[in-house]
PDB file of C-alpha atoms in Angstrom:
ATOM      1  CA  UNK G 732       5.393   4.044 -10.756  1.00 90.00           C
ATOM      2  CA  UNK G 733       2.827   2.195 -12.912  1.00 90.00           C
ATOM      3  CA  UNK G 734       2.130  -1.557 -12.825  1.00 91.00           C
ATOM      4  CA  UNK G 735      -0.677  -2.141 -15.361  1.00 90.00           C
ATOM      5  CA  UNK G 736      -2.549  -5.423 -15.668  1.00 89.00           C
ATOM      6  CA  UNK G 737      -1.034  -7.702 -18.344  1.00 90.00           C
ATOM      7  CA  UNK G 738       1.308  -4.973 -19.545  1.00 90.00           C
ATOM      8  CA  UNK G 739       4.885  -3.774 -19.022  1.00 90.00           C
ATOM      9  CA  UNK G 740       5.305  -1.709 -15.821  1.00 93.00           C
ATOM     10  CA  UNK G 741       7.310   1.514 -15.867  1.00 93.00           C
ATOM     11  CA  UNK G 742       8.760   4.073 -13.489  1.00 93.00           C
ATOM     12  CA  UNK G 743      10.255   7.558 -13.560  1.00 91.00           C
ATOM     13  CA  UNK G 744      12.777   8.544 -10.909  1.00 88.00           C
ATOM     14  CA  UNK G 745      14.584  11.724  -9.901  1.00 88.00           C
ATOM     15  CA  UNK G 746      17.818  11.530  -7.927  1.00 86.00           C
ATOM     16  CA  UNK G 747      20.552  14.051  -7.186  1.00 86.00           C
ATOM     17  CA  UNK G 748      24.228  13.315  -7.752  1.00 81.00           C
ATOM     18  CA  UNK G 749      24.831  15.034  -4.379  1.00 82.00           C
ATOM     19  CA  UNK G 750      22.809  12.319  -2.639  1.00 82.00           C
ATOM     20  CA  UNK G 751      24.242   9.308  -0.825  1.00 82.00           C
ATOM     21  CA  UNK G 752      24.801   6.266  -3.081  1.00 81.00           C
ATOM     22  CA  UNK G 753      24.181   8.211  -6.291  1.00 80.00           C
ATOM     23  CA  UNK G 754      26.964   6.197  -7.932  1.00 82.00           C
ATOM     24  CA  UNK G 755      24.673   3.155  -8.001  1.00 85.00           C
ATOM     25  CA  UNK G 756      22.649   4.973 -10.682  1.00 83.00           C
ATOM     26  CA  UNK G 757      25.615   6.208 -12.693  1.00 80.00           C
ATOM     27  CA  UNK G 758      25.426   3.337 -15.195  1.00 80.00           C
ATOM     28  CA  UNK G 759      23.223   0.421 -16.253  1.00 84.00           C
ATOM     29  CA  UNK G 760      21.488  -0.996 -13.202  1.00 88.00           C
ATOM     30  CA  UNK G 761      18.408  -2.706 -11.815  1.00 92.00           C
ATOM     31  CA  UNK G 762      16.122  -0.762  -9.505  1.00 93.00           C
ATOM     32  CA  UNK G 763      13.686  -2.555  -7.196  1.00 94.00           C
ATOM     33  CA  UNK G 764      10.763  -0.888  -5.422  1.00 94.00           C
ATOM     34  CA  UNK G 765       9.744  -2.317  -2.060  1.00 95.00           C
ATOM     35  CA  UNK G 766       6.654  -1.571   0.022  1.00 91.00           C
ATOM     36  CA  UNK G 767       5.922  -1.870   3.732  1.00 90.00           C
ATOM     37  CA  UNK G 768       2.562  -1.836   5.477  1.00 84.00           C
ATOM     38  CA  UNK G 769       1.745   1.329   7.430  1.00 81.00           C
ATOM     39  CA  UNK G 770       2.392  -0.418  10.768  1.00 84.00           C
ATOM     40  CA  UNK G 771       5.362  -2.540   9.653  1.00 86.00           C
ATOM     41  CA  UNK G 772       9.089  -2.090   8.986  1.00 88.00           C
ATOM     42  CA  UNK G 773       9.223  -5.168   6.731  1.00 93.00           C
ATOM     43  CA  UNK G 774       9.671  -4.117   3.114  1.00 94.00           C
ATOM     44  CA  UNK G 775       8.665  -6.479   0.302  1.00 94.00           C
ATOM     45  CA  UNK G 776       9.216  -6.330  -3.467  1.00 95.00           C
ATOM     46  CA  UNK G 777       5.921  -7.134  -5.150  1.00 93.00           C
ATOM     47  CA  UNK G 778       5.419  -8.440  -8.715  1.00 93.00           C
ATOM     48  CA  UNK G 779       6.049  -5.835 -11.380  1.00 94.00           C
ATOM     49  CA  UNK G 780       8.388  -3.757  -9.216  1.00 95.00           C
ATOM     50  CA  UNK G 781      11.793  -4.577 -10.753  1.00 96.00           C
ATOM     51  CA  UNK G 782      13.053  -2.074 -13.333  1.00 95.00           C
ATOM     52  CA  UNK G 783      15.968  -1.490 -15.694  1.00 93.00           C
ATOM     53  CA  UNK G 784      17.885   1.783 -15.761  1.00 89.00           C
ATOM     54  CA  UNK G 785      18.126   2.443 -19.486  1.00 85.00           C
ATOM     55  CA  UNK G 786      17.597   6.174 -20.024  1.00 82.00           C
ATOM     56  CA  UNK G 787      18.585   9.284 -18.088  1.00 76.00           C
ATOM     57  CA  UNK G 788      18.455  13.029 -18.550  1.00 79.00           C
ATOM     58  CA  UNK G 789      19.909  16.064 -16.777  1.00 72.00           C
ATOM     59  CA  UNK G 790      20.595  19.756 -17.250  1.00 70.00           C
ATOM     60  CA  UNK G 791      24.152  20.921 -16.658  1.00 70.00           C
ATOM     61  CA  UNK G 792      22.708  24.269 -15.540  1.00 74.00           C
ATOM     62  CA  UNK G 793      20.912  22.599 -12.621  1.00 73.00           C
ATOM     63  CA  UNK G 794      23.090  23.102  -9.538  1.00 76.00           C
ATOM     64  CA  UNK G 795      21.086  20.535  -7.574  1.00 75.00           C
ATOM     65  CA  UNK G 796      22.505  17.864  -9.892  1.00 78.00           C
ATOM     66  CA  UNK G 797      19.158  16.140 -10.364  1.00 86.00           C
ATOM     67  CA  UNK G 798      19.102  13.290 -12.879  1.00 84.00           C
ATOM     68  CA  UNK G 799      15.793  12.098 -14.288  1.00 88.00           C
ATOM     69  CA  UNK G 800      15.541   8.435 -15.127  1.00 88.00           C
ATOM     70  CA  UNK G 801      13.039   6.524 -17.268  1.00 88.00           C
ATOM     71  CA  UNK G 802      12.917   2.869 -16.279  1.00 91.00           C
ATOM     72  CA  UNK G 803      10.927   0.094 -17.980  1.00 92.00           C
ATOM     73  CA  UNK G 804      10.124  -3.174 -16.260  1.00 95.00           C
ATOM     74  CA  UNK G 805      12.599  -6.033 -16.184  1.00 95.00           C
ATOM     75  CA  UNK G 806      10.127  -7.661 -18.586  1.00 95.00           C
ATOM     76  CA  UNK G 807      11.246  -5.107 -21.196  1.00 94.00           C
ATOM     77  CA  UNK G 808      13.894  -7.666 -22.154  1.00 94.00           C
ATOM     78  CA  UNK G 809      11.176  -9.679 -23.867  1.00 96.00           C
ATOM     79  CA  UNK G 810      11.549  -7.152 -26.693  1.00 94.00           C
ATOM     80  CA  UNK G 811      15.103  -8.443 -27.173  1.00 93.00           C
ATOM     81  CA  UNK G 812      14.018 -12.068 -27.577  1.00 96.00           C
ATOM     82  CA  UNK G 813      13.186 -12.689 -31.221  1.00 96.00           C
ATOM     83  CA  UNK G 814      12.086 -15.416 -33.585  1.00 96.00           C
ATOM     84  CA  UNK G 815      15.428 -15.736 -35.402  1.00 94.00           C
ATOM     85  CA  UNK G 816      16.014 -19.483 -35.771  1.00 94.00           C
ATOM     86  CA  UNK G 817      15.606 -19.994 -39.577  1.00 93.00           C
ATOM     87  CA  UNK G 818      15.728 -23.774 -39.334  1.00 94.00           C
ATOM     88  CA  UNK G 819      12.408 -23.653 -37.422  1.00 94.00           C
ATOM     89  CA  UNK G 820      10.517 -21.637 -40.070  1.00 94.00           C
ATOM     90  CA  UNK G 821       8.122 -22.963 -42.679  1.00 93.00           C
ATOM     91  CA  UNK G 822       8.149 -22.086 -46.390  1.00 92.00           C
ATOM     92  CA  UNK G 823       6.575 -18.700 -45.603  1.00 92.00           C
ATOM     93  CA  UNK G 824       9.240 -17.842 -43.003  1.00 92.00           C
ATOM     94  CA  UNK G 825       6.893 -18.369 -40.097  1.00 95.00           C
ATOM     95  CA  UNK G 826       7.337 -20.298 -36.863  1.00 95.00           C
ATOM     96  CA  UNK G 827       4.380 -22.651 -36.512  1.00 96.00           C
ATOM     97  CA  UNK G 828       3.203 -24.154 -33.222  1.00 96.00           C
ATOM     98  CA  UNK G 829       0.638 -26.964 -33.266  1.00 96.00           C
ATOM     99  CA  UNK G 830      -1.427 -27.923 -30.208  1.00 96.00           C
ATOM    100  CA  UNK G 831       0.986 -25.935 -28.067  1.00 97.00           C
ATOM    101  CA  UNK G 832       0.388 -24.473 -24.625  1.00 97.00           C
ATOM    102  CA  UNK G 833       1.271 -20.878 -23.842  1.00 97.00           C
ATOM    103  CA  UNK G 834       4.013 -22.211 -21.603  1.00 97.00           C
ATOM    104  CA  UNK G 835       5.522 -24.216 -24.453  1.00 97.00           C
ATOM    105  CA  UNK G 836       5.540 -21.215 -26.799  1.00 97.00           C
ATOM    106  CA  UNK G 837       7.107 -18.796 -24.329  1.00 97.00           C
ATOM    107  CA  UNK G 838       9.639 -21.309 -23.007  1.00 97.00           C
ATOM    108  CA  UNK G 839      10.740 -22.243 -26.522  1.00 97.00           C
ATOM    109  CA  UNK G 840      11.704 -18.683 -27.401  1.00 97.00           C
ATOM    110  CA  UNK G 841      13.336 -17.963 -24.036  1.00 97.00           C
ATOM    111  CA  UNK G 842      15.371 -21.195 -24.145  1.00 97.00           C
ATOM    112  CA  UNK G 843      16.586 -20.378 -27.653  1.00 96.00           C
ATOM    113  CA  UNK G 844      17.563 -16.855 -26.595  1.00 96.00           C
ATOM    114  CA  UNK G 845      19.507 -18.193 -23.622  1.00 96.00           C
ATOM    115  CA  UNK G 846      21.299 -20.659 -25.882  1.00 95.00           C
ATOM    116  CA  UNK G 847      22.453 -17.648 -27.917  1.00 94.00           C
ATOM    117  CA  UNK G 848      23.753 -15.987 -24.738  1.00 94.00           C
ATOM    118  CA  UNK G 849      20.859 -13.536 -24.459  1.00 93.00           C
ATOM    119  CA  UNK G 850      18.835 -12.562 -21.315  1.00 94.00           C
ATOM    120  CA  UNK G 851      21.010 -14.581 -18.889  1.00 92.00           C
ATOM    121  CA  UNK G 852      19.183 -13.281 -15.800  1.00 94.00           C
ATOM    122  CA  UNK G 853      15.617 -13.937 -16.929  1.00 96.00           C
ATOM    123  CA  UNK G 854      13.952 -16.962 -15.306  1.00 97.00           C
ATOM    124  CA  UNK G 855      10.636 -18.712 -15.957  1.00 97.00           C
ATOM    125  CA  UNK G 856       8.115 -19.581 -13.260  1.00 97.00           C
ATOM    126  CA  UNK G 857       6.246 -22.076 -15.467  1.00 97.00           C
ATOM    127  CA  UNK G 858       6.907 -24.773 -18.055  1.00 96.00           C
ATOM    128  CA  UNK G 859       5.202 -26.486 -20.986  1.00 96.00           C
ATOM    129  CA  UNK G 860       2.739 -28.336 -18.755  1.00 96.00           C
ATOM    130  CA  UNK G 861       2.209 -26.253 -15.628  1.00 97.00           C
ATOM    131  CA  UNK G 862       1.385 -22.567 -15.058  1.00 96.00           C
ATOM    132  CA  UNK G 863       2.938 -20.356 -12.375  1.00 96.00           C
ATOM    133  CA  UNK G 864      -0.021 -21.307 -10.148  1.00 94.00           C
ATOM    134  CA  UNK G 865       1.014 -24.951 -10.288  1.00 94.00           C
ATOM    135  CA  UNK G 866      -2.011 -26.029 -12.340  1.00 96.00           C
ATOM    136  CA  UNK G 867      -2.098 -27.478 -15.840  1.00 97.00           C
ATOM    137  CA  UNK G 868      -2.519 -25.255 -18.879  1.00 97.00           C
ATOM    138  CA  UNK G 869      -6.151 -25.587 -19.907  1.00 95.00           C
ATOM    139  CA  UNK G 870      -5.803 -24.533 -23.556  1.00 92.00           C
ATOM    140  CA  UNK G 871      -3.665 -25.439 -26.554  1.00 94.00           C
ATOM    141  CA  UNK G 872      -3.389 -23.380 -29.712  1.00 95.00           C
ATOM    142  CA  UNK G 873      -2.356 -23.625 -33.349  1.00 96.00           C
ATOM    143  CA  UNK G 874      -0.521 -20.416 -34.159  1.00 96.00           C
ATOM    144  CA  UNK G 875       2.272 -18.995 -36.320  1.00 96.00           C
ATOM    145  CA  UNK G 876       4.682 -16.114 -35.751  1.00 96.00           C
ATOM    146  CA  UNK G 877       6.575 -14.055 -38.303  1.00 95.00           C
ATOM    147  CA  UNK G 878      10.333 -14.189 -38.705  1.00 94.00           C
ATOM    148  CA  UNK G 879      11.983 -11.624 -36.454  1.00 95.00           C
ATOM    149  CA  UNK G 880       8.928 -11.111 -34.252  1.00 95.00           C
ATOM    150  CA  UNK G 881       9.811 -10.279 -30.630  1.00 96.00           C
ATOM    151  CA  UNK G 882       8.527 -12.182 -27.618  1.00 97.00           C
ATOM    152  CA  UNK G 883       6.820  -9.124 -26.134  1.00 95.00           C
ATOM    153  CA  UNK G 884       4.467  -8.821 -29.139  1.00 95.00           C
ATOM    154  CA  UNK G 885       3.944 -12.590 -29.035  1.00 96.00           C
ATOM    155  CA  UNK G 886       2.966 -12.444 -25.359  1.00 96.00           C
ATOM    156  CA  UNK G 887       0.607  -9.517 -26.009  1.00 94.00           C
ATOM    157  CA  UNK G 888      -1.003 -11.511 -28.851  1.00 94.00           C
ATOM    158  CA  UNK G 889      -1.549 -14.528 -26.588  1.00 95.00           C
ATOM    159  CA  UNK G 890      -2.952 -12.324 -23.831  1.00 94.00           C
ATOM    160  CA  UNK G 891      -5.309 -10.421 -26.154  1.00 93.00           C
ATOM    161  CA  UNK G 892      -6.700 -13.744 -27.393  1.00 93.00           C
ATOM    162  CA  UNK G 893      -7.642 -14.628 -23.818  1.00 93.00           C
ATOM    163  CA  UNK G 894      -5.128 -17.460 -23.563  1.00 95.00           C
ATOM    164  CA  UNK G 895      -3.136 -16.265 -20.574  1.00 95.00           C
ATOM    165  CA  UNK G 896      -2.374 -13.671 -17.903  1.00 95.00           C
ATOM    166  CA  UNK G 897       1.161 -12.751 -16.951  1.00 96.00           C
ATOM    167  CA  UNK G 898       3.348 -10.717 -14.613  1.00 95.00           C
ATOM    168  CA  UNK G 899       6.993 -10.631 -13.560  1.00 95.00           C
ATOM    169  CA  UNK G 900       8.385 -10.941 -10.028  1.00 95.00           C
ATOM    170  CA  UNK G 901      11.977  -9.856  -9.553  1.00 95.00           C
ATOM    171  CA  UNK G 902      13.673 -11.601 -12.528  1.00 96.00           C
ATOM    172  CA  UNK G 903      11.099 -14.355 -12.986  1.00 97.00           C
ATOM    173  CA  UNK G 904       8.446 -14.246 -15.711  1.00 97.00           C
ATOM    174  CA  UNK G 905       5.128 -15.650 -14.465  1.00 96.00           C
ATOM    175  CA  UNK G 906       2.329 -16.902 -16.719  1.00 96.00           C
ATOM    176  CA  UNK G 907      -1.136 -18.177 -15.837  1.00 96.00           C
ATOM    177  CA  UNK G 908      -4.298 -19.432 -17.450  1.00 96.00           C
ATOM    178  CA  UNK G 909      -6.597 -16.552 -18.407  1.00 92.00           C
ATOM    179  CA  UNK G 910      -8.151 -15.186 -15.218  1.00 89.00           C
ATOM    180  CA  UNK G 911      -5.371 -16.601 -13.093  1.00 85.00           C
ATOM    181  CA  UNK G 912      -4.398 -13.117 -11.909  1.00 79.00           C
ATOM    182  CA  UNK G 913      -7.945 -11.961 -11.187  1.00 64.00           C
ATOM    183  CA  UNK G 914      -8.328 -10.454  -7.723  1.00 59.00           C
ATOM    184  CA  UNK G 915     -11.188  -8.873  -5.812  1.00 54.00           C
ATOM    185  CA  UNK G 916     -10.483  -5.148  -6.153  1.00 55.00           C
ATOM    186  CA  UNK G 917     -13.647  -3.936  -4.385  1.00 57.00           C
ATOM    187  CA  UNK G 918     -11.887  -3.144  -1.082  1.00 62.00           C
ATOM    188  CA  UNK G 919     -11.366   0.508  -0.201  1.00 63.00           C
ATOM    189  CA  UNK G 920      -7.839   1.943  -0.319  1.00 65.00           C
ATOM    190  CA  UNK G 921      -6.490   4.596   2.062  1.00 71.00           C
ATOM    191  CA  UNK G 922      -4.178   7.214   0.530  1.00 71.00           C
ATOM    192  CA  UNK G 923      -1.981   9.311   2.822  1.00 71.00           C
ATOM    193  CA  UNK G 924      -0.662  12.850   2.136  1.00 74.00           C
ATOM    194  CA  UNK G 925       3.080  13.104   1.410  1.00 68.00           C
ATOM    195  CA  UNK G 926       3.331   9.319   1.151  1.00 67.00           C
ATOM    196  CA  UNK G 927       0.751   8.438  -1.524  1.00 71.00           C
ATOM    197  CA  UNK G 928      -0.428  11.896  -2.610  1.00 75.00           C
ATOM    198  CA  UNK G 929       2.509  13.871  -3.945  1.00 73.00           C
ATOM    199  CA  UNK G 930       0.609  17.037  -4.861  1.00 77.00           C
ATOM    200  CA  UNK G 931      -2.799  18.331  -3.720  1.00 75.00           C
ATOM    201  CA  UNK G 932      -3.297  21.903  -5.020  1.00 80.00           C
ATOM    202  CA  UNK G 933      -6.269  24.016  -3.940  1.00 79.00           C
ATOM    203  CA  UNK G 934      -6.772  26.914  -6.386  1.00 81.00           C
ATOM    204  CA  UNK G 935      -9.528  29.517  -6.280  1.00 77.00           C
ATOM    205  CA  UNK G 936     -10.380  32.719  -8.166  1.00 78.00           C
ATOM    206  CA  UNK G 937     -12.842  35.586  -7.773  1.00 77.00           C
ATOM    207  CA  UNK G 938     -12.308  36.814 -11.338  1.00 79.00           C
ATOM    208  CA  UNK G 939     -15.718  35.640 -12.578  1.00 75.00           C
ATOM    209  CA  UNK G 940     -17.682  36.744  -9.509  1.00 78.00           C
ATOM    210  CA  UNK G 941     -20.920  38.492 -10.655  1.00 74.00           C
ATOM    211  CA  UNK G 942     -23.605  40.526  -8.868  1.00 79.00           C
ATOM    212  CA  UNK G 943     -26.324  39.859 -11.438  1.00 80.00           C
ATOM    213  CA  UNK G 944     -27.072  37.014 -13.845  1.00 81.00           C
ATOM    214  CA  UNK G 945     -28.602  37.962 -17.201  1.00 82.00           C
ATOM    215  CA  UNK G 946     -29.772  35.386 -19.797  1.00 86.00           C
ATOM    216  CA  UNK G 947     -30.970  36.275 -23.289  1.00 88.00           C
ATOM    217  CA  UNK G 948     -33.138  33.838 -25.236  1.00 89.00           C
ATOM    218  CA  UNK G 949     -34.954  33.639 -28.569  1.00 88.00           C
ATOM    219  CA  UNK G 950     -37.494  36.202 -29.793  1.00 85.00           C
ATOM    220  CA  UNK G 951     -36.161  38.836 -27.376  1.00 83.00           C
ATOM    221  CA  UNK G 952     -36.888  36.805 -24.252  1.00 89.00           C
ATOM    222  CA  UNK G 953     -34.614  37.527 -21.352  1.00 87.00           C
ATOM    223  CA  UNK G 954     -34.203  36.760 -17.664  1.00 87.00           C
ATOM    224  CA  UNK G 955     -32.301  38.616 -14.943  1.00 87.00           C
ATOM    225  CA  UNK G 956     -31.682  37.778 -11.299  1.00 86.00           C
ATOM    226  CA  UNK G 957     -29.392  39.045  -8.543  1.00 82.00           C
ATOM    227  CA  UNK G 958     -26.937  36.311  -7.618  1.00 68.00           C
TER     228      UNK G 958
END
């Protein structure tokens, strides 16, 4: 499981067809990851932890019936939202926004995609005026996007220019002013074996054990010492 900052999360998953409820993963599906505190039974789905089951792999020689899944974030659907409304393009086949907020740009493309019947489950946690934190957008921008460009590359462009931060919670896309997702990450984190640490190998070898160290330098100089 990986939930990078201002990027699309991803997850790999292994599950056996002999396991209870395997049928839920037998076709296209959403997979949510929930976490509970060490001393709590209350599980919570945090931002970036909703995924789409799009790709799977198995070996028919494997008697355990293990399937391996590659799951991108629910935000992966932004790749399927494209700038394909020709009536909105200029003479150079570009979509131009003038004095627009990040919220206005993103909402425009998502609304158009929904009008075409695309991404019906995707929701927005912001609008043209207000970020997902409930504060006003502090910047406007003059910008143009090429015909056919997808919303994921548009969002990455806006983020790389320092105009916004973003994440996704469940099916809701969240967008903030730049720095709006900044958190204090100086606290220590406790990792527990079997739960957080999947593998902890301890390998050793005596193959290079030596009784004497010998070093040869320039002009015939040398040094020897018993180790």
